[in-house]
Coordinates of C-alpha atoms in Angstrom, one line a residue:
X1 CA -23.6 7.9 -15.5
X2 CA -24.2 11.4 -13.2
X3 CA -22.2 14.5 -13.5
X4 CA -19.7 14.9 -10.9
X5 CA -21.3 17.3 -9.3
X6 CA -24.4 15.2 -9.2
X7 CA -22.7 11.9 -7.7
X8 CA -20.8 14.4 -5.1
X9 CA -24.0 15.7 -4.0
X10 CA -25.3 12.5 -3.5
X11 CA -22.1 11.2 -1.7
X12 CA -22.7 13.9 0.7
X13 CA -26.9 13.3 1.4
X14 CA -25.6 9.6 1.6
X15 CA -23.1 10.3 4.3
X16 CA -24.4 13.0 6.2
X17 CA -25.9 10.9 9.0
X18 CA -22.9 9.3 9.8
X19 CA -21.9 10.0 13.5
X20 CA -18.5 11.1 14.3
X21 CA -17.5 8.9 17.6
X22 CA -18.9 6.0 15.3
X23 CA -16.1 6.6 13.2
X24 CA -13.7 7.3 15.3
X25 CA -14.3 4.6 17.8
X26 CA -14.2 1.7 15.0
X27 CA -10.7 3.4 13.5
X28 CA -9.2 3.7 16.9
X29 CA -10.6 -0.5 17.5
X30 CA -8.5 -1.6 14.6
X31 CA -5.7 0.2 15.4
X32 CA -5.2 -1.1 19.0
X33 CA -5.5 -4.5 17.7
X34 CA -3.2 -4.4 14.3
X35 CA -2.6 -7.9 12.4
X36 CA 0.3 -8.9 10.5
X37 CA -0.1 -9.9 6.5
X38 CA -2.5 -13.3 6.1
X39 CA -3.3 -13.6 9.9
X40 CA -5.7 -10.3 9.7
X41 CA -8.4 -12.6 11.0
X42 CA -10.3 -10.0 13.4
X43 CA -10.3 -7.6 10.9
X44 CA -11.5 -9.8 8.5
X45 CA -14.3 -10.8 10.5
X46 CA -15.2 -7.7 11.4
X47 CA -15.3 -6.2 8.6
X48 CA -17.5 -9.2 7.6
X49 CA -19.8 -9.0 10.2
X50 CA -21.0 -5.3 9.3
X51 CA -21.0 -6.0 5.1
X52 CA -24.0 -9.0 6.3
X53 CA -25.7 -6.7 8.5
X54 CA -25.6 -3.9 6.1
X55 CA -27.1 -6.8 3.1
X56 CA -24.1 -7.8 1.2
X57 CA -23.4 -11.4 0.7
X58 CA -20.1 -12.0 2.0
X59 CA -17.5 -14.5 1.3
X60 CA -14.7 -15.0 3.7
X61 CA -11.2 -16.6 3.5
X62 CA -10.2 -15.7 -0.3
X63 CA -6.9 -15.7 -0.8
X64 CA -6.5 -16.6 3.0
X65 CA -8.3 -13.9 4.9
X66 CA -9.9 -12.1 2.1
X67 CA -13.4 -10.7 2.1
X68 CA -15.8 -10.1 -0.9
X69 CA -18.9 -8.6 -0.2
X70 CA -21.1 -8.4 -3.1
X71 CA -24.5 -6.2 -3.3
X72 CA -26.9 -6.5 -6.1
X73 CA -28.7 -3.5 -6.8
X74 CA -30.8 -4.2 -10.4
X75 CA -29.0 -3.7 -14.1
X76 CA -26.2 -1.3 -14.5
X77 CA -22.8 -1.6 -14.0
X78 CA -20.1 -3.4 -11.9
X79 CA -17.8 -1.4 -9.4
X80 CA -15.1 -2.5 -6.9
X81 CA -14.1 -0.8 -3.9
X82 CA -10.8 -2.5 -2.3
X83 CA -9.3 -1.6 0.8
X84 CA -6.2 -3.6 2.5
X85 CA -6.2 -5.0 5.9
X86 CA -2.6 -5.5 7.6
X87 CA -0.3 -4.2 10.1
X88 CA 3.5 -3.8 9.7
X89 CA 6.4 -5.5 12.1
X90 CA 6.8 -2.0 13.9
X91 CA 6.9 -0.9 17.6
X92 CA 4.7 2.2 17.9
X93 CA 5.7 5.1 19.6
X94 CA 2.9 7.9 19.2
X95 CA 1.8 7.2 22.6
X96 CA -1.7 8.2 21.4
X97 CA -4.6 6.9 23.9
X98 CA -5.8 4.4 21.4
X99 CA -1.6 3.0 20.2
X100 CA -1.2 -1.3 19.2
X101 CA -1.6 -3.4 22.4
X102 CA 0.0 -5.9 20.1
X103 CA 3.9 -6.3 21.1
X104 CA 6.0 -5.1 17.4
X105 CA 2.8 -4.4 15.3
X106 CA 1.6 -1.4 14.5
X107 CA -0.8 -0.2 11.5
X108 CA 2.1 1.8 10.5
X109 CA 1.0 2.4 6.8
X110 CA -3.2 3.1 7.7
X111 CA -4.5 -0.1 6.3
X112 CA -6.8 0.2 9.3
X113 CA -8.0 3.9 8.0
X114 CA -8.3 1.8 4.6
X115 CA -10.8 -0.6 6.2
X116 CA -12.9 1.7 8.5
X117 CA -13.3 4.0 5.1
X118 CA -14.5 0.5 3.4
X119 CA -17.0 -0.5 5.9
X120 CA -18.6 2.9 5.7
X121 CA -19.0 3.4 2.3
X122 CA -19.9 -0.1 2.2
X123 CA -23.0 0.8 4.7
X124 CA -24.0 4.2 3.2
X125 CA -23.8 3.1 -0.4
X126 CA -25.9 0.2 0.7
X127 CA -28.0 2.4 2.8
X128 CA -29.0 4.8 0.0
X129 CA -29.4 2.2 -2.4
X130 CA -32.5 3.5 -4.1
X131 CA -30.1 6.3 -5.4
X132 CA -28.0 3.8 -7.9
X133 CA -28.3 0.9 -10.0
X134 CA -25.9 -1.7 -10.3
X135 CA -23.4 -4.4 -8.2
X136 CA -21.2 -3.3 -5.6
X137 CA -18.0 -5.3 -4.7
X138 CA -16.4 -4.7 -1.4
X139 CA -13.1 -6.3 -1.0
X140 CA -11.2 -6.6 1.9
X141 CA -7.4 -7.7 0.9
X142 CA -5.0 -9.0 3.1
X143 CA -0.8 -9.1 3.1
X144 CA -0.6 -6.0 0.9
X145 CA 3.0 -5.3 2.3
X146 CA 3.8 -8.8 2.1
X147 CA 3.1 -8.5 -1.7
X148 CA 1.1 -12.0 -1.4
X149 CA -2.2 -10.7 -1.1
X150 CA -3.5 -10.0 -4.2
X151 CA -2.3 -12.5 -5.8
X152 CA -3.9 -15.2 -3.7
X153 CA -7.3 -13.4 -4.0
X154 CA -6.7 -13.7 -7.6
X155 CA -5.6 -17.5 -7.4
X156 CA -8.3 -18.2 -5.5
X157 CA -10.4 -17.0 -7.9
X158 CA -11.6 -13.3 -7.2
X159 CA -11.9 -13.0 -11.3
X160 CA -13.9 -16.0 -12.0
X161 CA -16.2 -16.4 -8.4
X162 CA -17.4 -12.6 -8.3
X163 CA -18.8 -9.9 -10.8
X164 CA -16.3 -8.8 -13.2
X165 CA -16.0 -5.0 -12.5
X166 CA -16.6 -2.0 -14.9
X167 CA -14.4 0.0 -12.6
X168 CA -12.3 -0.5 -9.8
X169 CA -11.3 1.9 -7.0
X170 CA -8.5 2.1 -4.3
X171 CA -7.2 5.3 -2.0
X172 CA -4.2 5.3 0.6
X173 CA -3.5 7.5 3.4
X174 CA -0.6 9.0 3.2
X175 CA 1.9 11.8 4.4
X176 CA 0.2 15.5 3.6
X177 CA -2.2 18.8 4.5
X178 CA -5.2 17.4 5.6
X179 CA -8.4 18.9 3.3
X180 CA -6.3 17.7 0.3
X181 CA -6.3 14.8 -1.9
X182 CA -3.8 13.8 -4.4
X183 CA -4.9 12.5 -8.1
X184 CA -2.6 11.7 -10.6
X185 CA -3.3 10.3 -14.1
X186 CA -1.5 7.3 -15.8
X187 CA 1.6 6.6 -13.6
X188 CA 1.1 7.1 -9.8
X189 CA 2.9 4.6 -8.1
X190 CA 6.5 2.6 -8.7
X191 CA 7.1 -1.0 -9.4
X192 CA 8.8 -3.3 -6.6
X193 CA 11.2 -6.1 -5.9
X194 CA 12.7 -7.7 -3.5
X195 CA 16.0 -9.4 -4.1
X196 CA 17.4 -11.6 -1.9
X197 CA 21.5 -12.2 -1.8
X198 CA 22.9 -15.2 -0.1
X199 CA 27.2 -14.9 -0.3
X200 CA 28.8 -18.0 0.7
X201 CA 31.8 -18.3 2.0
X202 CA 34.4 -20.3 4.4
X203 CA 33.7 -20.2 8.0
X204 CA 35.9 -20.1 11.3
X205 CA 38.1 -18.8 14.1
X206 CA 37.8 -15.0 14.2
X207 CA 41.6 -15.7 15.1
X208 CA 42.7 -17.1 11.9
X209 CA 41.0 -15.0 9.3
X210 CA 43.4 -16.2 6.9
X211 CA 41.8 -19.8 6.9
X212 CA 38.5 -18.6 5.9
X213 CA 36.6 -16.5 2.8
X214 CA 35.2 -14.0 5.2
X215 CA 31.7 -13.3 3.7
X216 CA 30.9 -10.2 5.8
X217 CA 33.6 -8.2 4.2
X218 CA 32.3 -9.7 1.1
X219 CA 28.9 -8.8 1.8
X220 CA 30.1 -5.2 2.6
X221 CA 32.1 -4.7 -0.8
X222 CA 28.6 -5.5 -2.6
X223 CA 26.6 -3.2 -0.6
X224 CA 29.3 -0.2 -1.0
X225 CA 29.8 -1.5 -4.7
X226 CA 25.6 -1.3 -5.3
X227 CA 25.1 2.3 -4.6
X228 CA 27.2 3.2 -7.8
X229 CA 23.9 1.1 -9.5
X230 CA 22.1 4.2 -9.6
X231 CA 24.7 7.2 -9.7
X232 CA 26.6 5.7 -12.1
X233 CA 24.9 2.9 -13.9
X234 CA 21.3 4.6 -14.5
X235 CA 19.9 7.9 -15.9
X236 CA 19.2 11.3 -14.3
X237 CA 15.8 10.9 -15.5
X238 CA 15.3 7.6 -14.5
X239 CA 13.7 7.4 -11.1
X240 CA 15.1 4.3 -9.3
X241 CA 15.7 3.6 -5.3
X242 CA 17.7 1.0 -4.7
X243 CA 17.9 0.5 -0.9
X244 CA 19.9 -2.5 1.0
X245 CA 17.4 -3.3 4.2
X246 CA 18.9 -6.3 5.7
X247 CA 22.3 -7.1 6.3
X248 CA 22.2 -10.9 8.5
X249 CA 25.7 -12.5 9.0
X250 CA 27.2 -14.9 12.3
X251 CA 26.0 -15.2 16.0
X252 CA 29.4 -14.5 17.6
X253 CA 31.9 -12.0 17.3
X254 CA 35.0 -14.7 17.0
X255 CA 33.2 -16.8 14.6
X256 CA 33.9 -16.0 10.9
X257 CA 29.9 -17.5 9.3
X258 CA 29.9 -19.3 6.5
X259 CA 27.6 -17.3 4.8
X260 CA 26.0 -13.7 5.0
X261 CA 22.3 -12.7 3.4
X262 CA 21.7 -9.5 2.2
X263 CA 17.8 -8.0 1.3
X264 CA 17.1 -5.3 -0.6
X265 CA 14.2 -3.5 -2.3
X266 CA 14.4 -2.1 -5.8
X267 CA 11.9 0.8 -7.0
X268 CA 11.5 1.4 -10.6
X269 CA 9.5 3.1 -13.3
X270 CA 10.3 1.5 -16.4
X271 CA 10.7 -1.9 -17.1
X272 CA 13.7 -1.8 -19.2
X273 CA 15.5 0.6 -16.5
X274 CA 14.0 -2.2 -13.8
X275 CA 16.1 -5.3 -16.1
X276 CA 19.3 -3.4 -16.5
X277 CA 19.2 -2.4 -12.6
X278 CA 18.8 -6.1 -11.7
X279 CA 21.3 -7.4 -14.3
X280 CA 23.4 -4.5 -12.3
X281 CA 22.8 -6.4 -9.1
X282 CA 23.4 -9.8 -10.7
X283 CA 27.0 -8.9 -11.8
X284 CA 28.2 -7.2 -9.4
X285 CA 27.3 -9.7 -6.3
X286 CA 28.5 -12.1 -8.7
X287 CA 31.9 -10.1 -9.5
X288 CA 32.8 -9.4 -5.5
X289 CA 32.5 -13.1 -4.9
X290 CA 34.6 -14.2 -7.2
X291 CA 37.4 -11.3 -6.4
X292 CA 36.4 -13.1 -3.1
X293 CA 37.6 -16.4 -3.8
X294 CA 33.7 -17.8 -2.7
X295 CA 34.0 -21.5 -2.5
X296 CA 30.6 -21.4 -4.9
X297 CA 28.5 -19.0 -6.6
X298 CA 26.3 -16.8 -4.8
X299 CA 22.4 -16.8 -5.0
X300 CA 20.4 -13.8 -5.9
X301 CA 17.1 -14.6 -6.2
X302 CA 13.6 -12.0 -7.0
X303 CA 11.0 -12.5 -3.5
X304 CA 7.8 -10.1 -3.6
X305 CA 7.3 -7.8 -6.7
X306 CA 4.7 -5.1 -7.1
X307 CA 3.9 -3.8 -10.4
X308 CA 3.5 -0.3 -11.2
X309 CA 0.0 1.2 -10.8
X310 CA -1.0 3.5 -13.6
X311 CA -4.4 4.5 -13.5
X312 CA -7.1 5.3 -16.1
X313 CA -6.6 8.6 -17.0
X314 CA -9.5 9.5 -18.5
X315 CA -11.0 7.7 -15.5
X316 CA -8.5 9.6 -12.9
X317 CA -10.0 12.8 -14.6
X318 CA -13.7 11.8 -13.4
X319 CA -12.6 11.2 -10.5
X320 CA -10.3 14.3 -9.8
X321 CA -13.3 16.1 -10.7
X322 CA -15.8 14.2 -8.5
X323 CA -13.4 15.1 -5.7
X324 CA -13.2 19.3 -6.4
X325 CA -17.0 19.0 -6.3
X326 CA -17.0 17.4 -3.3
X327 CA -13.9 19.5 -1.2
X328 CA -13.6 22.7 -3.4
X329 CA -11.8 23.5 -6.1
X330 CA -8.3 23.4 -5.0
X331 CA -8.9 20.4 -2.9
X332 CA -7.0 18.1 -5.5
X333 CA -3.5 18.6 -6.7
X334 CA -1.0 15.9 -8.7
X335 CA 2.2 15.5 -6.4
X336 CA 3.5 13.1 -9.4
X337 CA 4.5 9.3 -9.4
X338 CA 5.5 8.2 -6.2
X339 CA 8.4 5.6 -5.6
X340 CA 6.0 3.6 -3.2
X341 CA 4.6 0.9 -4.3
X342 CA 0.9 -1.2 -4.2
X343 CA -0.2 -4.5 -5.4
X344 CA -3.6 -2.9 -6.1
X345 CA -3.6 -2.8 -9.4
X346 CA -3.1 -7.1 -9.7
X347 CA -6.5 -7.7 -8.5
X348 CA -7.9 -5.8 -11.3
X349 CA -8.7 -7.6 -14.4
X350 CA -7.2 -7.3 -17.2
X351 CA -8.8 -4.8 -19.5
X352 CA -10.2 -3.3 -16.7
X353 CA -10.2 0.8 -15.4
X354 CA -9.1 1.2 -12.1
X355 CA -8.4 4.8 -10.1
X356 CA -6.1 4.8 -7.2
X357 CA -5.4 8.1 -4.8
X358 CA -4.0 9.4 -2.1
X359 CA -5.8 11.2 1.3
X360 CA -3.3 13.2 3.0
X361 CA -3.5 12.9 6.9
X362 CA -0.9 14.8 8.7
X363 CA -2.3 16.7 11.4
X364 CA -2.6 20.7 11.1
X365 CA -0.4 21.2 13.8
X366 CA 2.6 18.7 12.4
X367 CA 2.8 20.1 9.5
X368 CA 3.1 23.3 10.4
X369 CA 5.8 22.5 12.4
X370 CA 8.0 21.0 9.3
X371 CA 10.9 22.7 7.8
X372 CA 10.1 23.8 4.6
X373 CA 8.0 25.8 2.6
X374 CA 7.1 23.7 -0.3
X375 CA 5.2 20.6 -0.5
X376 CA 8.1 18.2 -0.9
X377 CA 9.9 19.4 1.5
X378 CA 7.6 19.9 4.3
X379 CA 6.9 16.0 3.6
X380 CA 10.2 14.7 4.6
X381 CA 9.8 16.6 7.8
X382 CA 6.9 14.8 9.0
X383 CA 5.8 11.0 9.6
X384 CA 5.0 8.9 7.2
X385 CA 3.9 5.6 6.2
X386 CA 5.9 2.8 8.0
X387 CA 7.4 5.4 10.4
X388 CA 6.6 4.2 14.3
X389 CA 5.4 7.8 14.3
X390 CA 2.9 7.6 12.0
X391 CA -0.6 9.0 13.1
X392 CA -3.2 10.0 10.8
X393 CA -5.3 12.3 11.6
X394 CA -8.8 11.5 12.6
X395 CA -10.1 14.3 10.8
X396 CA -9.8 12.3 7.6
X397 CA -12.2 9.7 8.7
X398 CA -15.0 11.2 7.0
X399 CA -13.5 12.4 3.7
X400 CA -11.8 9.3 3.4
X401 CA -15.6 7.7 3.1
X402 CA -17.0 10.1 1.3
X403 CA -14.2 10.0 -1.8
X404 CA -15.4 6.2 -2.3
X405 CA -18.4 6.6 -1.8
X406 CA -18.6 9.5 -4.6
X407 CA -16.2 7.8 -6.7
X408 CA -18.6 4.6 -6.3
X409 CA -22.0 6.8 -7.4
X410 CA -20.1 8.2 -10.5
X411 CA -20.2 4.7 -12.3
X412 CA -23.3 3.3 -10.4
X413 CA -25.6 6.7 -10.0
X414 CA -29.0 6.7 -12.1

């Protein structure tokens, strides 16, 4: 395995031809045409087409639109390199030249930054082959913020069909100084769930409210009543979000529904402070509908759940160091677990290291504008992931290959 230093000189001979327009103009391609989770079906194939021309062989529709490309290099070991594929339900409003021509989707969280970083590294690790030794893995996942994807690669056997890794590697783009990137050992990113409320009640005329069990008014007690989850209910130190995102009752304003559904989206650090927080949810959706009078139980059911990622640390520390060598020493910093969340870390296998880091791509201008003089604050002040706003900056096209391909030579590099 090479020094740091070593595999970051090589990252940079490896990617020094590459062409900025080239970059540029296959980001700004996947970004006017952004894909929703498991229908990511262009992107898939083009991101297919260039792993065969570069000499991978390719395998398409794992897990539904998957893509494993798989270069065999002599003895040595076995990396991954993943990169997600889909677009968000979002109506973009940069107005940049290159914005979605798709009506309400929008690669609002970068997954199209993810993939053109991917296909590069894919090509330049592939073109400077005679500089490693080993098997390459290039996946291409879909549904990531569905929180399906991985897990159908995995059913569909990514673990038993393809080379079981030594290491795997993921990076995000994310709110931040460009020039930077973020690297934090063990914990880096929060678990997630999705419960879904259903409160039933007894529907009709908005005239004669006293003929019905009104299950808006039911549904708002339990949303008021869940804030206290978290100020009351769970420990300063505990880091827990618990956010109510969907609120869906009646289609007229004098009909009383019969029912009202409530989403929302827990974020958690620790599994014990994740069960008491749901038991929290249980009883108190179950408590307002019987103060209520429901005519039945309500139904609170778990939908897509992320686990926490926690990366290698002893791995994260190559890495981190890789990355100084590559962008200076002050290049990397450790902004601390984040309450986002990834399903990255399920298609690893078990046993398995895996490194996962963020490259921050605000532009210069932006965030110079934010309020604030520390990091944290200056973040809240700009856009980030899943904000119609959000617009990386192209500047990080190159950087973004050149971490993966760097962290890919530090296992694989003679």
């Amino acid at each position: 395995m090479p020094t740091a230093a070593t595999a970051a000189s090589l990252a940079l001979d490896l990617t020094s031809g590459l062409k900025t327009r080239d970059l540029e103009e296959f980001y700004q391609d996947l970004h006017r045409h952004p894909e929703l989770s498991f229908q990511e079906h262009r992107t898939a194939g083009i991101l297919a087409e260039r792993l065969r021309g570069a000499g991978y062989a390719v395998t398409t529709g794992v897990g539904g639109t998957g893509v494993v490309g798989v270069l065999e290099n002599g003895d040595g070991p076995v990396v991954w390199l993943r990169g997600d594929m889909d677009a968000l339900p979002v109506t973009e409003t940069t107005g940049l030249a290159y914005a979605s021509t798709v009506d309400g989707v929008m690669h609002a969280c970068g997954h199209d930054m993810h993939v053109t970083w991917l296909t590069f590294a894919a090509e330049a690790l592939s073109a400077g082959r005679e500089t490693w030794s080993g098997t390459l893995v290039v996946i291409g996942q879909p549904a990531e913020e569905a929180g399906g994807g991985a897990r159908a690669m995995v059913s569909d056997g990514l673990h038993e069909r393809f080379p079981r890794p030594d290491a795997v590697f993921g990076q995000h783009v994310a709110p931040g100084p460009v020039g930077l990137v973020s690297h934090t050992p063990g914990l880096i990113m929060s678990a997630a769930d999705d419960v879904h409320i259903v409160v039933p009640g007894v529907g009709g005329h908005g005239s004669r409210p006293e003929a019905t069990v009104d299950p808006v008014v039911t549904a708002a007690y339990i949303v008021t009543r869940l804030q206290t989850v978290v100020s009351r209910e769970v420990a300063a130190s505990d880091a827990v979000v618990l956010t109510t995102g969907q609120f869906n009752a009646g289609q007229r304003p004098n009909i009383i529904p019969a029912e009202a559904r409530l989403g929302l989206n827990l974020r958690t650090q620790d599994a014990t402070v994740r069960e008491r927080v749901l038991s929290a949810v249980r009883r108190i959706v179950e408590g307002e509908c019987q103060a209520a009078g429901c005519p039945v139980p309500p139904e609170v059911s778990i939908g897509a759940s992320f686990p926490a990622t926690i990366n290698d640390a002893a791995l994260d520390a190559e890495i981190a160091d890789l990355h100084r060598e590559l962008f200076g020493a002050q290049s990397v910093f450790d902004f601390g677990p984040a309450m986002g969340s990834e399903d990255f870390s399920l298609l690893v296998p078990t046993g398995v290291p895996y490194d996962f880091w963020f490259v921050p791509s605000t532009p210069q201008a932006a965030w110079q504008a934010a309020p604030g003089q520390e990091l944290g604050e200056k973040i809240t002040g700009v856009p980030g992931n899943h904000s119609p706003l959000f617009a990386p900056d192209l500047a990080v096209l190159l950087p973004g290959v050149r971490t993966l391909v760097g962290a890919a030579l530090h296992r694989l590099g003679r």
